[in-house]
């Protein structure tokens, strides 16, 4: 399709949309506002999901700590020591610096 055909179709579709809003008495939305806010809405949803998962993991950790249950074969005390130790971060840092 050439550029002129594309522009005519786009104008036709826009006219149909405008007539729909006029016939039903609905307010016309600006398409720009929807397009600009879409990435922000995705980021907000991602942030909410990450916070929800973090809270769930923390709740599972606290539940295991109070019931003295192991997580994947590690006690909660061992997991706490591993986090405080920074052993894995130090090894990764050394590996990256060597290569």
Short mmCIF file of N, CA and C in Angstrom, two decimals:
data_model
loop_
_atom_site.label_atom_id
_atom_site.label_comp_id
_atom_site.label_asym_id
_atom_site.label_seq_id
_atom_site.Cartn_x
_atom_site.Cartn_y
_atom_site.Cartn_z
N UNK A 1 0.84 -1.17 0.00
CA UNK A 1 0.00 0.00 0.00
C UNK A 1 0.89 1.24 0.00
N UNK A 2 0.42 2.23 -0.70
CA UNK A 2 1.19 3.46 -0.71
C UNK A 2 0.76 4.35 0.45
N UNK A 3 1.51 5.40 0.67
CA UNK A 3 1.31 6.31 1.80
C UNK A 3 -0.07 6.98 1.75
N UNK A 4 -0.51 7.31 0.57
CA UNK A 4 -1.78 8.00 0.41
C UNK A 4 -2.95 7.10 0.83
N UNK A 5 -2.89 5.84 0.47
CA UNK A 5 -3.94 4.89 0.85
C UNK A 5 -3.98 4.71 2.36
N UNK A 6 -2.82 4.63 2.95
CA UNK A 6 -2.75 4.47 4.41
C UNK A 6 -3.37 5.68 5.10
N UNK A 7 -3.07 6.86 4.62
CA UNK A 7 -3.62 8.08 5.22
C UNK A 7 -5.14 8.15 5.07
N UNK A 8 -5.63 7.74 3.91
CA UNK A 8 -7.08 7.74 3.69
C UNK A 8 -7.78 6.75 4.62
N UNK A 9 -7.20 5.58 4.79
CA UNK A 9 -7.79 4.59 5.69
C UNK A 9 -7.76 5.08 7.13
N UNK A 10 -6.67 5.70 7.52
CA UNK A 10 -6.56 6.21 8.88
C UNK A 10 -7.61 7.29 9.12
N UNK A 11 -7.81 8.16 8.15
CA UNK A 11 -8.82 9.21 8.26
C UNK A 11 -10.23 8.60 8.31
N UNK A 12 -10.47 7.58 7.51
CA UNK A 12 -11.77 6.90 7.51
C UNK A 12 -12.06 6.28 8.88
N UNK A 13 -11.09 5.59 9.43
CA UNK A 13 -11.27 4.96 10.74
C UNK A 13 -11.53 6.02 11.80
N UNK A 14 -10.80 7.13 11.74
CA UNK A 14 -10.99 8.19 12.72
C UNK A 14 -12.39 8.80 12.61
N UNK A 15 -12.88 8.96 11.38
CA UNK A 15 -14.24 9.48 11.18
C UNK A 15 -15.29 8.54 11.76
N UNK A 16 -15.09 7.25 11.57
CA UNK A 16 -16.02 6.25 12.12
C UNK A 16 -16.00 6.32 13.65
N UNK A 17 -14.84 6.41 14.23
CA UNK A 17 -14.75 6.51 15.69
C UNK A 17 -15.44 7.77 16.19
N UNK A 18 -15.21 8.88 15.53
CA UNK A 18 -15.84 10.13 15.95
C UNK A 18 -17.35 10.05 15.85
N UNK A 19 -17.87 9.43 14.80
CA UNK A 19 -19.32 9.31 14.66
C UNK A 19 -19.90 8.41 15.74
N UNK A 20 -19.18 7.40 16.14
CA UNK A 20 -19.65 6.52 17.21
C UNK A 20 -19.84 7.30 18.50
N UNK A 21 -18.87 8.11 18.84
CA UNK A 21 -18.97 8.90 20.07
C UNK A 21 -20.09 9.93 19.99
N UNK A 22 -20.28 10.53 18.82
CA UNK A 22 -21.33 11.54 18.67
C UNK A 22 -22.72 10.91 18.75
N UNK A 23 -22.90 9.72 18.16
CA UNK A 23 -24.21 9.07 18.15
C UNK A 23 -24.61 8.60 19.53
N UNK A 24 -23.69 8.07 20.30
CA UNK A 24 -24.02 7.50 21.60
C UNK A 24 -23.92 8.52 22.73
N UNK A 25 -23.54 9.73 22.43
CA UNK A 25 -23.43 10.77 23.45
C UNK A 25 -22.26 10.56 24.39
N UNK A 26 -21.32 9.74 24.01
CA UNK A 26 -20.15 9.50 24.84
C UNK A 26 -19.13 10.61 24.60
N UNK A 27 -18.34 10.86 25.61
CA UNK A 27 -17.28 11.85 25.44
C UNK A 27 -16.14 11.23 24.66
N UNK A 28 -15.57 12.04 23.81
CA UNK A 28 -14.46 11.57 22.99
C UNK A 28 -13.18 11.60 23.82
N UNK A 29 -12.46 10.49 23.79
CA UNK A 29 -11.18 10.42 24.49
C UNK A 29 -10.07 10.84 23.55
N UNK A 30 -9.08 11.43 24.12
CA UNK A 30 -7.89 11.74 23.32
C UNK A 30 -7.05 10.47 23.24
N UNK A 31 -6.72 10.06 22.03
CA UNK A 31 -5.94 8.84 21.87
C UNK A 31 -4.51 9.05 22.35
N UNK A 32 -4.04 10.26 22.33
CA UNK A 32 -2.68 10.56 22.78
C UNK A 32 -2.51 10.25 24.26
N UNK A 33 -3.52 10.60 25.07
CA UNK A 33 -3.42 10.36 26.50
C UNK A 33 -3.30 8.87 26.80
N UNK A 34 -4.07 8.07 26.09
CA UNK A 34 -4.03 6.62 26.31
C UNK A 34 -2.68 6.07 25.90
N UNK A 35 -2.17 6.50 24.76
CA UNK A 35 -0.90 6.00 24.28
C UNK A 35 0.25 6.41 25.19
N UNK A 36 0.23 7.63 25.71
CA UNK A 36 1.32 8.09 26.56
C UNK A 36 1.31 7.43 27.93
N UNK A 37 0.14 7.10 28.44
CA UNK A 37 0.08 6.53 29.77
C UNK A 37 0.25 5.01 29.78
N UNK A 38 0.17 4.38 28.63
CA UNK A 38 0.27 2.92 28.57
C UNK A 38 1.59 2.39 29.13
N UNK A 39 2.75 2.93 28.76
CA UNK A 39 3.99 2.40 29.35
C UNK A 39 4.05 2.62 30.86
N UNK A 40 3.53 3.76 31.33
CA UNK A 40 3.54 4.02 32.76
C UNK A 40 2.65 3.03 33.50
N UNK A 41 1.53 2.67 32.89
CA UNK A 41 0.64 1.71 33.50
C UNK A 41 1.33 0.34 33.59
N UNK A 42 2.08 -0.02 32.57
CA UNK A 42 2.81 -1.28 32.59
C UNK A 42 3.87 -1.29 33.67
N UNK A 43 4.57 -0.17 33.84
CA UNK A 43 5.58 -0.09 34.89
C UNK A 43 4.94 -0.16 36.27
N UNK A 44 3.82 0.49 36.43
CA UNK A 44 3.13 0.46 37.72
C UNK A 44 2.66 -0.96 38.04
N UNK A 45 2.14 -1.64 37.04
CA UNK A 45 1.68 -3.02 37.25
C UNK A 45 2.86 -3.93 37.60
N UNK A 46 3.97 -3.72 36.94
CA UNK A 46 5.17 -4.52 37.22
C UNK A 46 5.65 -4.27 38.64
N UNK A 47 5.66 -3.00 39.05
CA UNK A 47 6.08 -2.67 40.40
C UNK A 47 5.16 -3.31 41.43
N UNK A 48 3.86 -3.25 41.20
CA UNK A 48 2.91 -3.86 42.12
C UNK A 48 3.12 -5.37 42.21
N UNK A 49 3.39 -6.00 41.08
CA UNK A 49 3.63 -7.44 41.08
C UNK A 49 4.90 -7.77 41.85
N UNK A 50 5.95 -6.99 41.66
CA UNK A 50 7.21 -7.24 42.37
C UNK A 50 7.04 -7.06 43.86
N UNK A 51 6.31 -6.02 44.27
CA UNK A 51 6.07 -5.80 45.69
C UNK A 51 5.25 -6.95 46.27
N UNK A 52 4.23 -7.39 45.54
CA UNK A 52 3.40 -8.50 46.01
C UNK A 52 4.23 -9.77 46.18
N UNK A 53 5.08 -10.08 45.20
CA UNK A 53 5.92 -11.27 45.30
C UNK A 53 6.91 -11.16 46.45
N UNK A 54 7.45 -9.98 46.67
CA UNK A 54 8.39 -9.77 47.78
C UNK A 54 7.70 -10.01 49.13
N UNK A 55 6.50 -9.49 49.26
CA UNK A 55 5.76 -9.67 50.50
C UNK A 55 5.43 -11.15 50.70
N UNK A 56 5.06 -11.85 49.63
CA UNK A 56 4.77 -13.28 49.73
C UNK A 56 6.00 -14.08 50.15
N UNK A 57 7.14 -13.77 49.56
CA UNK A 57 8.38 -14.48 49.93
C UNK A 57 8.74 -14.20 51.39
N UNK A 58 8.59 -12.94 51.79
CA UNK A 58 8.90 -12.59 53.18
C UNK A 58 7.94 -13.29 54.14
N UNK A 59 6.66 -13.35 53.78
CA UNK A 59 5.68 -14.04 54.63
C UNK A 59 6.01 -15.53 54.73
N UNK A 60 6.42 -16.13 53.62
CA UNK A 60 6.81 -17.55 53.64
C UNK A 60 8.03 -17.75 54.53
N UNK A 61 8.98 -16.82 54.44
CA UNK A 61 10.18 -16.90 55.27
C UNK A 61 9.81 -16.80 56.76
N UNK A 62 8.95 -15.84 57.10
CA UNK A 62 8.54 -15.70 58.50
C UNK A 62 7.76 -16.93 58.97
N UNK A 63 6.90 -17.46 58.10
CA UNK A 63 6.15 -18.65 58.46
C UNK A 63 7.07 -19.83 58.74
N UNK A 64 8.08 -19.99 57.90
CA UNK A 64 9.04 -21.08 58.11
C UNK A 64 9.89 -20.84 59.35
N UNK A 65 10.16 -19.58 59.65
CA UNK A 65 10.97 -19.28 60.82
C UNK A 65 10.21 -19.62 62.12
N UNK A 66 8.93 -19.29 62.16
CA UNK A 66 8.15 -19.55 63.37
C UNK A 66 7.74 -21.00 63.51
N UNK A 67 7.65 -21.74 62.41
CA UNK A 67 7.28 -23.16 62.51
C UNK A 67 8.50 -24.07 62.46
N UNK A 68 9.70 -23.48 62.36
CA UNK A 68 10.96 -24.23 62.31
C UNK A 68 10.97 -25.22 61.14
N UNK A 69 10.51 -24.75 60.00
CA UNK A 69 10.49 -25.54 58.78
C UNK A 69 11.64 -25.11 57.88
N UNK A 70 12.22 -26.06 57.15
CA UNK A 70 13.32 -25.74 56.24
C UNK A 70 12.79 -25.31 54.89
N UNK A 71 13.50 -24.41 54.24
CA UNK A 71 13.20 -23.98 52.88
C UNK A 71 14.25 -24.59 51.96
N UNK A 72 13.83 -25.51 51.12
CA UNK A 72 14.74 -26.17 50.16
C UNK A 72 15.98 -26.74 50.84
N UNK A 73 15.79 -27.27 52.03
CA UNK A 73 16.89 -27.90 52.74
C UNK A 73 17.73 -26.95 53.57
N UNK A 74 17.41 -25.67 53.60
CA UNK A 74 18.14 -24.69 54.39
C UNK A 74 17.24 -24.18 55.51
N UNK A 75 17.81 -24.05 56.69
CA UNK A 75 17.04 -23.45 57.78
C UNK A 75 17.03 -21.94 57.59
N UNK A 76 16.11 -21.30 58.27
CA UNK A 76 16.03 -19.84 58.14
C UNK A 76 17.27 -19.17 58.71
N UNK A 77 17.87 -19.76 59.71
CA UNK A 77 19.10 -19.22 60.27
C UNK A 77 20.23 -19.29 59.24
N UNK A 78 20.32 -20.38 58.51
CA UNK A 78 21.34 -20.53 57.47
C UNK A 78 21.12 -19.52 56.35
N UNK A 79 19.89 -19.31 55.97
CA UNK A 79 19.58 -18.34 54.92
C UNK A 79 19.96 -16.94 55.37
N UNK A 80 19.65 -16.60 56.61
CA UNK A 80 20.01 -15.28 57.15
C UNK A 80 21.52 -15.10 57.16
N UNK A 81 22.25 -16.12 57.55
CA UNK A 81 23.72 -16.05 57.56
C UNK A 81 24.28 -15.89 56.14
N UNK A 82 23.68 -16.60 55.19
CA UNK A 82 24.14 -16.50 53.80
C UNK A 82 23.91 -15.10 53.25
N UNK A 83 22.79 -14.48 53.60
CA UNK A 83 22.51 -13.12 53.14
C UNK A 83 23.49 -12.14 53.77
N UNK A 84 23.76 -12.30 55.05
CA UNK A 84 24.67 -11.38 55.74
C UNK A 84 26.13 -11.61 55.34
N UNK A 85 26.45 -12.80 54.91
CA UNK A 85 27.84 -13.16 54.59
C UNK A 85 28.34 -12.49 53.32
N UNK A 86 27.51 -12.29 52.34
CA UNK A 86 27.89 -11.74 51.04
C UNK A 86 28.88 -12.64 50.30
N UNK A 87 28.92 -13.90 50.64
CA UNK A 87 29.86 -14.84 50.02
C UNK A 87 29.64 -14.94 48.51
N UNK A 88 28.39 -15.08 48.11
CA UNK A 88 28.10 -15.25 46.69
C UNK A 88 28.39 -13.98 45.91
N UNK A 89 28.10 -12.82 46.51
CA UNK A 89 28.39 -11.56 45.83
C UNK A 89 29.90 -11.39 45.66
N UNK A 90 30.68 -11.74 46.68
CA UNK A 90 32.14 -11.61 46.60
C UNK A 90 32.69 -12.54 45.52
N UNK A 91 32.20 -13.76 45.45
CA UNK A 91 32.67 -14.70 44.43
C UNK A 91 32.31 -14.20 43.03
N UNK A 92 31.11 -13.70 42.87
CA UNK A 92 30.68 -13.17 41.58
C UNK A 92 31.53 -11.96 41.19
N UNK A 93 31.78 -11.09 42.13
CA UNK A 93 32.60 -9.91 41.87
C UNK A 93 34.01 -10.32 41.44
N UNK A 94 34.60 -11.28 42.12
CA UNK A 94 35.93 -11.76 41.76
C UNK A 94 35.93 -12.41 40.39
N UNK A 95 34.90 -13.17 40.07
CA UNK A 95 34.80 -13.81 38.78
C UNK A 95 34.71 -12.78 37.65
N UNK A 96 33.91 -11.74 37.86
CA UNK A 96 33.75 -10.70 36.83
C UNK A 96 35.05 -9.94 36.66
N UNK A 97 35.76 -9.66 37.75
CA UNK A 97 37.01 -8.91 37.66
C UNK A 97 38.11 -9.70 36.95
N UNK A 98 38.10 -11.01 37.10
CA UNK A 98 39.12 -11.84 36.47
C UNK A 98 38.89 -11.91 34.96
N UNK A 99 37.65 -12.04 34.55
CA UNK A 99 37.35 -12.19 33.13
C UNK A 99 37.13 -10.87 32.55
#
